[in-house]
């Protein structure tokens, strides 16, 4: 049918017409297309956290997927905020040489277990979310896939990638405490199989804490070509700059966070700063031999810089009573560093039929070169002290304050060569067996100002095995066993003892189930696990001439987790998790002897979170949720603890054709609570705040 | 009414569409089935929020928007975002069923009353055996197997099935339409009238005004529409 415009059928001239919420390009002018944004839900369907793109039901470990939709609905603006949705995960307050994201999962620190697109993102910085598509949290030991670390699990951030249709989105948010944030996400097709994407972010905010603030800027361009063809390439760059007034909260008194109004800040807003700059350049090539066989190579150069000039508030040792005039000492936290990593990963995946079974094979090589320089900054002249009840944020400072004299410089370099292979064998339609092994050769050199150089070489095997039973298309049951290891030099630190100490060993035993309910719209999973470190590093004070740390420590975490994600009805979305944990230090000697029988740091008996939204009609959506966390200890001697809390959040959204307006309220009930925990201090969580955002698709 | 729309997708659009979905990750088709049809549904589908599915859907929507025959035949008020299915291997058939009267979009949460069903064939019929769309209606039983790029529109009130694919792969796009004219017979009448008027008009030399009778018939079309339409 080919007609001049005058000769269109009459019916074709009618006006009202809608393709739901899908945008048509260059459609007839008579078509009224509702172009509002297309939504995905809270249910993550696939993950590459097991190296290949897999349905979650084929991974024999607990995996939580935080989807983009959940991140947006909750107005999460950092990785940390996105991780609020992960049961069993808690936040440590910064200190002890660490800057930036510092989380604990299943009772074990994830300091070395943060990943970006499957590659270790170990540097110390506060991670943003503007260029992240989803966050995958794999629980339990997984050194077979990731090499060193991963005792509690790993967090993998999945970057946004270009795709083959044009869409642009912009959003601005304003809120309490002068919160201002703008983001831009542009995707454009530039050729038959090529597209570019650009994400930009600027955030500038103060805090409910008097004097705390945060500015950051992020730019992330990427280009892909050959999308969906035999050879697919991607080139991406990620830039993030942060400048904040860091927050070390309040000290403990009699084992609890000091009882002062939660906005009380003991730092010096005019002087304190944390500056971070991150540059990540990544190139990848995916070659598809056929439908089931592919070779994926990724090369990444990442550079990170950081500089900290901050204050941790401390009570004078032996303080027995508190009044407004009690002295608060301002302990200097001054240090900086640069880190550089060069990583190459190559994975080959294929399926073959052999010995009468179908095998999905994965094999790969990882090469990593890591270099770091760290230093402290001289703490003289000292910080003027203040008082509990009347902190003076702008005292007269001594002459010479602010001069950054670097001291105690150390430099570190490490090389990793990891080789791994895994077979997922389908015995029949219902049973799968997984077995895999990885060999890591890890060597670290450490140069310091005094005491001479140190080095450490380790060769370690890691294993993972699992059995999956899928009696129907809606149920999957699994049992798995995995090991992991932590070499002494893994976190860019060695000393005279650790240089002679072999790696710690850990293992994770888990059984679990994953069900698809409501015709696949709602996922439900549960897992019962034991995660244990069988030879933790301990020192023995009695043997002062020992050159080796005793691997005499032991600890375990037993737990059960429940999680649900998806839709109860087409209007009603839900995401929720519950983790019950019982963690204990089973053996400790030397200067750690007083931790025997205690609970590990920041490991509450329970954490629970629920978030749910309901579409009232095609315009209005309401939502709300609660995050509940049990009492946690700030130190392994269990002397300092942050109390349990429950925080309620709410959402109201109004959706027009092209524009969405969203109001998020955090801590609706305005309860006081402490979310960041460290040995010497606890950091309060937000008081009641609101954010109003407007986003548009064009 | 069964209405075939030949070459809804141009060869270029068809190639782009195929390239997108050939590489996509297919899921079980029961994800969108109602409880009756889930018992007989044995195929695979692209998840609605899959990136490839979204891009391929945009191509189909663009083609629909440009198809005068589709517009006049369906008189669409709302269209469910098109989905994609695949029949091959052990997931190769969809037994006799009737489509749910109302589809609620997972994507938008808004609903569509399914007056019309549409199937857009995406595989060259020479590349697979079986896979006929069998429609049982008041007009008898029809077997439909069209060229790649062709669309068939049929009343959603009819029972239908997809015969087993015994060789090759049958890829198709499918969706539902809520029409401004709810009853199939009335839509048929309007379509016949529209086509007759079009035929008369095409006989008028370019530049000449339409004859009085054509203007009158056009008036009849619009007045019938006025009586029946639910825009």
mmCIF file of N, CA, C and O in Angstrom, chain B residues 130-195:
data_model
loop_
_atom_site.group_PDB
_atom_site.id
_atom_site.type_symbol
_atom_site.label_atom_id
_atom_site.label_comp_id
_atom_site.label_asym_id
_atom_site.label_seq_id
_atom_site.Cartn_x
_atom_site.Cartn_y
_atom_site.Cartn_z
ATOM 1 N N UNK B 130 6.349 -26.385 10.271
ATOM 2 C CA UNK B 130 5.352 -26.242 11.333
ATOM 3 C C UNK B 130 5.235 -24.785 11.725
ATOM 4 O O UNK B 130 5.591 -23.887 10.960
ATOM 5 N N UNK B 131 4.756 -24.532 12.936
ATOM 6 C CA UNK B 131 4.682 -23.158 13.418
ATOM 7 C C UNK B 131 3.522 -22.359 12.856
ATOM 8 O O UNK B 131 3.504 -21.134 12.978
ATOM 9 N N UNK B 132 2.527 -23.028 12.227
ATOM 10 C CA UNK B 132 1.380 -22.279 11.707
ATOM 11 C C UNK B 132 0.577 -21.689 12.870
ATOM 12 O O UNK B 132 0.390 -22.334 13.899
ATOM 13 N N UNK B 133 0.115 -20.468 12.675
ATOM 14 C CA UNK B 133 -0.829 -19.875 13.626
ATOM 15 C C UNK B 133 -2.217 -20.327 13.184
ATOM 16 O O UNK B 133 -2.657 -20.012 12.076
ATOM 17 N N UNK B 134 -2.879 -21.113 14.030
ATOM 18 C CA UNK B 134 -4.202 -21.641 13.676
ATOM 19 C C UNK B 134 -5.257 -20.886 14.467
ATOM 20 O O UNK B 134 -5.241 -20.885 15.703
ATOM 21 N N UNK B 135 -6.124 -20.189 13.750
ATOM 22 C CA UNK B 135 -7.127 -19.339 14.394
ATOM 23 C C UNK B 135 -8.510 -19.924 14.154
ATOM 24 O O UNK B 135 -8.910 -20.159 13.010
ATOM 25 N N UNK B 136 -9.234 -20.195 15.241
ATOM 26 C CA UNK B 136 -10.609 -20.701 15.115
ATOM 27 C C UNK B 136 -11.549 -19.548 15.401
ATOM 28 O O UNK B 136 -11.536 -18.989 16.486
ATOM 29 N N UNK B 137 -12.353 -19.194 14.412
ATOM 30 C CA UNK B 137 -13.270 -18.077 14.621
ATOM 31 C C UNK B 137 -14.605 -18.372 14.004
ATOM 32 O O UNK B 137 -14.849 -19.476 13.484
ATOM 33 N N UNK B 138 -15.479 -17.372 14.055
ATOM 34 C CA UNK B 138 -16.806 -17.534 13.460
ATOM 35 C C UNK B 138 -16.667 -17.753 11.960
ATOM 36 O O UNK B 138 -17.559 -18.265 11.303
ATOM 37 N N UNK B 139 -15.518 -17.399 11.419
ATOM 38 C CA UNK B 139 -15.254 -17.571 9.989
ATOM 39 C C UNK B 139 -14.651 -18.936 9.676
ATOM 40 O O UNK B 139 -14.190 -19.168 8.589
ATOM 41 N N UNK B 140 -14.593 -19.845 10.656
ATOM 42 C CA UNK B 140 -13.968 -21.148 10.451
ATOM 43 C C UNK B 140 -12.539 -21.139 10.927
ATOM 44 O O UNK B 140 -12.095 -20.188 11.568
ATOM 45 N N UNK B 141 -11.815 -22.209 10.614
ATOM 46 C CA UNK B 141 -10.440 -22.326 11.083
ATOM 47 C C UNK B 141 -9.475 -21.900 9.976
ATOM 48 O O UNK B 141 -9.611 -22.312 8.828
ATOM 49 N N UNK B 142 -8.536 -21.059 10.327
ATOM 50 C CA UNK B 142 -7.582 -20.546 9.353
ATOM 51 C C UNK B 142 -6.174 -20.899 9.791
ATOM 52 O O UNK B 142 -5.852 -20.770 10.964
ATOM 53 N N UNK B 143 -5.358 -21.315 8.845
ATOM 54 C CA UNK B 143 -3.942 -21.527 9.148
ATOM 55 C C UNK B 143 -3.150 -20.391 8.539
ATOM 56 O O UNK B 143 -3.272 -20.102 7.356
ATOM 57 N N UNK B 144 -2.343 -19.748 9.349
ATOM 58 C CA UNK B 144 -1.614 -18.581 8.879
ATOM 59 C C UNK B 144 -0.117 -18.790 9.080
ATOM 60 O O UNK B 144 0.329 -19.139 10.171
ATOM 61 N N UNK B 145 0.618 -18.621 7.997
ATOM 62 C CA UNK B 145 2.084 -18.673 8.073
ATOM 63 C C UNK B 145 2.588 -17.689 7.033
ATOM 64 O O UNK B 145 2.506 -17.946 5.846
ATOM 65 N N UNK B 146 3.040 -16.536 7.492
ATOM 66 C CA UNK B 146 3.325 -15.442 6.568
ATOM 67 C C UNK B 146 4.823 -15.235 6.364
ATOM 68 O O UNK B 146 5.651 -15.754 7.119
ATOM 69 N N UNK B 147 5.108 -14.436 5.357
ATOM 70 C CA UNK B 147 6.505 -14.080 5.078
ATOM 71 C C UNK B 147 7.054 -13.243 6.225
ATOM 72 O O UNK B 147 6.297 -12.579 6.939
ATOM 73 N N UNK B 148 8.370 -13.283 6.397
ATOM 74 C CA UNK B 148 9.006 -12.474 7.439
ATOM 75 C C UNK B 148 8.735 -11.001 7.158
ATOM 76 O O UNK B 148 8.927 -10.535 6.035
ATOM 77 N N UNK B 149 8.273 -10.283 8.186
ATOM 78 C CA UNK B 149 7.946 -8.869 8.022
ATOM 79 C C UNK B 149 6.466 -8.610 7.896
ATOM 80 O O UNK B 149 6.012 -7.472 8.005
ATOM 81 N N UNK B 150 5.665 -9.685 7.659
ATOM 82 C CA UNK B 150 4.211 -9.524 7.523
ATOM 83 C C UNK B 150 3.522 -9.642 8.878
ATOM 84 O O UNK B 150 3.944 -10.411 9.749
ATOM 85 N N UNK B 151 2.416 -8.915 9.007
ATOM 86 C CA UNK B 151 1.660 -8.912 10.261
ATOM 87 C C UNK B 151 0.262 -9.458 10.010
ATOM 88 O O UNK B 151 -0.338 -9.185 8.969
ATOM 89 N N UNK B 152 -0.247 -10.227 10.964
ATOM 90 C CA UNK B 152 -1.645 -10.643 10.903
ATOM 91 C C UNK B 152 -2.370 -10.077 12.124
ATOM 92 O O UNK B 152 -1.880 -10.148 13.238
ATOM 93 N N UNK B 153 -3.548 -9.483 11.853
ATOM 94 C CA UNK B 153 -4.415 -8.961 12.922
ATOM 95 C C UNK B 153 -5.628 -9.858 12.999
ATOM 96 O O UNK B 153 -6.239 -10.164 11.973
ATOM 97 N N UNK B 154 -5.999 -10.296 14.185
ATOM 98 C CA UNK B 154 -7.190 -11.137 14.306
ATOM 99 C C UNK B 154 -7.868 -10.876 15.639
ATOM 100 O O UNK B 154 -7.244 -10.368 16.570
ATOM 101 N N UNK B 155 -9.173 -11.203 15.724
ATOM 102 C CA UNK B 155 -9.893 -10.881 16.965
ATOM 103 C C UNK B 155 -9.318 -11.670 18.134
ATOM 104 O O UNK B 155 -9.117 -12.882 18.039
ATOM 105 N N UNK B 156 -9.065 -10.983 19.231
ATOM 106 C CA UNK B 156 -8.507 -11.667 20.397
ATOM 107 C C UNK B 156 -9.533 -12.608 21.015
ATOM 108 O O UNK B 156 -9.195 -13.454 21.831
ATOM 109 N N UNK B 157 -10.786 -12.462 20.583
ATOM 110 C CA UNK B 157 -11.830 -13.322 21.131
ATOM 111 C C UNK B 157 -11.796 -14.720 20.525
ATOM 112 O O UNK B 157 -12.519 -15.609 20.957
ATOM 113 N N UNK B 158 -10.953 -14.929 19.526
ATOM 114 C CA UNK B 158 -10.921 -16.247 18.883
ATOM 115 C C UNK B 158 -9.909 -17.159 19.581
ATOM 116 O O UNK B 158 -8.880 -16.705 20.075
ATOM 117 N N UNK B 159 -10.271 -18.481 19.575
ATOM 118 C CA UNK B 159 -9.299 -19.444 20.086
ATOM 119 C C UNK B 159 -8.206 -19.616 19.045
ATOM 120 O O UNK B 159 -8.473 -19.640 17.852
ATOM 121 N N UNK B 160 -6.968 -19.760 19.501
ATOM 122 C CA UNK B 160 -5.894 -19.935 18.528
ATOM 123 C C UNK B 160 -4.764 -20.743 19.144
ATOM 124 O O UNK B 160 -4.697 -20.933 20.357
ATOM 125 N N UNK B 161 -3.887 -21.249 18.275
ATOM 126 C CA UNK B 161 -2.737 -22.012 18.744
ATOM 127 C C UNK B 161 -1.591 -21.895 17.750
ATOM 128 O O UNK B 161 -1.786 -21.470 16.613
ATOM 129 N N UNK B 162 -0.398 -22.224 18.219
ATOM 130 C CA UNK B 162 0.754 -22.282 17.327
ATOM 131 C C UNK B 162 1.189 -23.745 17.261
ATOM 132 O O UNK B 162 1.482 -24.376 18.274
ATOM 133 N N UNK B 163 1.180 -24.285 16.029
ATOM 134 C CA UNK B 163 1.516 -25.694 15.828
ATOM 135 C C UNK B 163 3.007 -25.909 16.126
ATOM 136 O O UNK B 163 3.816 -24.978 15.992
ATOM 137 N N UNK B 164 3.362 -27.140 16.525
ATOM 138 C CA UNK B 164 4.767 -27.407 16.857
ATOM 139 C C UNK B 164 5.715 -27.098 15.696
ATOM 140 O O UNK B 164 5.396 -27.370 14.541
ATOM 141 N N UNK B 165 6.853 -26.506 16.028
ATOM 142 C CA UNK B 165 7.900 -26.257 15.037
ATOM 143 C C UNK B 165 8.808 -27.493 15.044
ATOM 144 O O UNK B 165 9.391 -27.831 16.065
ATOM 145 N N UNK B 166 8.863 -28.175 13.911
ATOM 146 C CA UNK B 166 9.602 -29.441 13.866
ATOM 147 C C UNK B 166 10.990 -29.294 13.253
ATOM 148 O O UNK B 166 11.815 -30.180 13.332
ATOM 149 N N UNK B 167 11.230 -28.157 12.611
ATOM 150 C CA UNK B 167 12.567 -27.883 12.068
ATOM 151 C C UNK B 167 12.780 -26.378 12.106
ATOM 152 O O UNK B 167 11.850 -25.616 11.858
ATOM 153 N N UNK B 168 13.986 -25.952 12.437
ATOM 154 C CA UNK B 168 14.313 -24.536 12.396
ATOM 155 C C UNK B 168 13.723 -23.753 13.559
ATOM 156 O O UNK B 168 13.304 -24.324 14.563
ATOM 157 N N UNK B 169 13.714 -22.449 13.400
ATOM 158 C CA UNK B 169 13.279 -21.545 14.467
ATOM 159 C C UNK B 169 12.231 -20.577 13.933
ATOM 160 O O UNK B 169 12.404 -19.997 12.862
ATOM 161 N N UNK B 170 11.121 -20.457 14.692
ATOM 162 C CA UNK B 170 10.100 -19.481 14.321
ATOM 163 C C UNK B 170 10.182 -18.327 15.320
ATOM 164 O O UNK B 170 9.916 -18.499 16.505
ATOM 165 N N UNK B 171 10.575 -17.157 14.815
ATOM 166 C CA UNK B 171 10.624 -15.961 15.656
ATOM 167 C C UNK B 171 9.441 -15.085 15.275
ATOM 168 O O UNK B 171 9.106 -14.948 14.102
ATOM 169 N N UNK B 172 8.804 -14.490 16.275
ATOM 170 C CA UNK B 172 7.680 -13.606 15.985
ATOM 171 C C UNK B 172 7.580 -12.533 17.047
ATOM 172 O O UNK B 172 8.122 -12.660 18.144
ATOM 173 N N UNK B 173 6.877 -11.474 16.659
ATOM 174 C CA UNK B 173 6.561 -10.407 17.595
ATOM 175 C C UNK B 173 5.048 -10.464 17.793
ATOM 176 O O UNK B 173 4.314 -10.730 16.843
ATOM 177 N N UNK B 174 4.586 -10.268 19.002
ATOM 178 C CA UNK B 174 3.139 -10.335 19.233
ATOM 179 C C UNK B 174 2.720 -9.272 20.235
ATOM 180 O O UNK B 174 3.509 -8.840 21.071
ATOM 181 N N UNK B 175 1.464 -8.834 20.093
ATOM 182 C CA UNK B 175 0.952 -7.813 21.017
ATOM 183 C C UNK B 175 -0.563 -7.718 20.869
ATOM 184 O O UNK B 175 -1.163 -8.412 20.047
ATOM 185 N N UNK B 176 -1.150 -6.872 21.678
ATOM 186 C CA UNK B 176 -2.603 -6.731 21.683
ATOM 187 C C UNK B 176 -2.980 -5.265 21.533
ATOM 188 O O UNK B 176 -2.221 -4.375 21.875
ATOM 189 N N UNK B 177 -4.207 -5.076 21.037
ATOM 190 C CA UNK B 177 -4.679 -3.716 20.780
ATOM 191 C C UNK B 177 -6.069 -3.537 21.371
ATOM 192 O O UNK B 177 -6.939 -4.397 21.195
ATOM 193 N N UNK B 178 -6.235 -2.440 22.070
ATOM 194 C CA UNK B 178 -7.578 -2.017 22.446
ATOM 195 C C UNK B 178 -8.001 -1.018 21.394
ATOM 196 O O UNK B 178 -7.325 -0.013 21.164
ATOM 197 N N UNK B 179 -9.134 -1.325 20.721
ATOM 198 C CA UNK B 179 -9.542 -0.490 19.594
ATOM 199 C C UNK B 179 -10.539 0.575 20.042
ATOM 200 O O UNK B 179 -11.265 0.392 21.010
ATOM 201 N N UNK B 180 -10.564 1.662 19.289
ATOM 202 C CA UNK B 180 -11.569 2.691 19.555
ATOM 203 C C UNK B 180 -12.958 2.183 19.206
ATOM 204 O O UNK B 180 -13.959 2.720 19.669
ATOM 205 N N UNK B 181 -13.019 1.160 18.361
ATOM 206 C CA UNK B 181 -14.289 0.521 18.033
ATOM 207 C C UNK B 181 -14.207 -0.908 18.538
ATOM 208 O O UNK B 181 -13.449 -1.729 18.017
ATOM 209 N N UNK B 182 -14.967 -1.179 19.559
ATOM 210 C CA UNK B 182 -14.754 -2.405 20.309
ATOM 211 C C UNK B 182 -15.182 -3.666 19.546
ATOM 212 O O UNK B 182 -14.508 -4.684 19.590
ATOM 213 N N UNK B 183 -16.347 -3.568 18.799
ATOM 214 C CA UNK B 183 -16.901 -4.770 18.192
ATOM 215 C C UNK B 183 -16.222 -5.068 16.865
ATOM 216 O O UNK B 183 -16.070 -4.193 16.014
ATOM 217 N N UNK B 184 -15.884 -6.328 16.699
ATOM 218 C CA UNK B 184 -15.184 -6.764 15.503
ATOM 219 C C UNK B 184 -15.995 -6.487 14.241
ATOM 220 O O UNK B 184 -15.483 -5.975 13.243
ATOM 221 N N UNK B 185 -17.321 -6.768 14.283
ATOM 222 C CA UNK B 185 -18.158 -6.611 13.087
ATOM 223 C C UNK B 185 -18.232 -5.149 12.659
ATOM 224 O O UNK B 185 -18.196 -4.818 11.463
ATOM 225 N N UNK B 186 -18.323 -4.254 13.648
ATOM 226 C CA UNK B 186 -18.383 -2.826 13.310
ATOM 227 C C UNK B 186 -17.061 -2.355 12.712
ATOM 228 O O UNK B 186 -17.025 -1.567 11.771
ATOM 229 N N UNK B 187 -15.974 -2.856 13.284
ATOM 230 C CA UNK B 187 -14.656 -2.494 12.764
ATOM 231 C C UNK B 187 -14.503 -2.975 11.324
ATOM 232 O O UNK B 187 -13.975 -2.277 10.461
ATOM 233 N N UNK B 188 -15.020 -4.185 11.078
ATOM 234 C CA UNK B 188 -14.978 -4.769 9.730
ATOM 235 C C UNK B 188 -15.743 -3.889 8.741
ATOM 236 O O UNK B 188 -15.270 -3.601 7.641
ATOM 237 N N UNK B 189 -16.948 -3.450 9.164
ATOM 238 C CA UNK B 189 -17.780 -2.626 8.310
ATOM 239 C C UNK B 189 -17.088 -1.308 7.974
ATOM 240 O O UNK B 189 -17.043 -0.871 6.823
ATOM 241 N N UNK B 190 -16.509 -0.697 9.001
ATOM 242 C CA UNK B 190 -15.796 0.568 8.793
ATOM 243 C C UNK B 190 -14.595 0.373 7.869
ATOM 244 O O UNK B 190 -14.341 1.198 6.995
ATOM 245 N N UNK B 191 -13.923 -0.752 8.046
ATOM 246 C CA UNK B 191 -12.749 -1.021 7.220
ATOM 247 C C UNK B 191 -13.147 -1.201 5.763
ATOM 248 O O UNK B 191 -12.546 -0.614 4.854
ATOM 249 N N UNK B 192 -14.230 -1.986 5.537
ATOM 250 C CA UNK B 192 -14.701 -2.205 4.156
ATOM 251 C C UNK B 192 -15.101 -0.887 3.504
ATOM 252 O O UNK B 192 -14.776 -0.613 2.351
ATOM 253 N N UNK B 193 -15.820 -0.081 4.282
ATOM 254 C CA UNK B 193 -16.275 1.214 3.771
ATOM 255 C C UNK B 193 -15.079 2.095 3.428
ATOM 256 O O UNK B 193 -15.012 2.714 2.365
ATOM 257 N N UNK B 194 -14.114 2.107 4.347
ATOM 258 C CA UNK B 194 -12.910 2.914 4.164
ATOM 259 C C UNK B 194 -12.167 2.496 2.892
ATOM 260 O O UNK B 194 -11.759 3.333 2.076
ATOM 261 N N UNK B 195 -12.027 1.188 2.706
ATOM 262 C CA UNK B 195 -11.314 0.682 1.532
ATOM 263 C C UNK B 195 -12.063 1.018 0.242
ATOM 264 O O UNK B 195 -11.456 1.356 -0.785
#
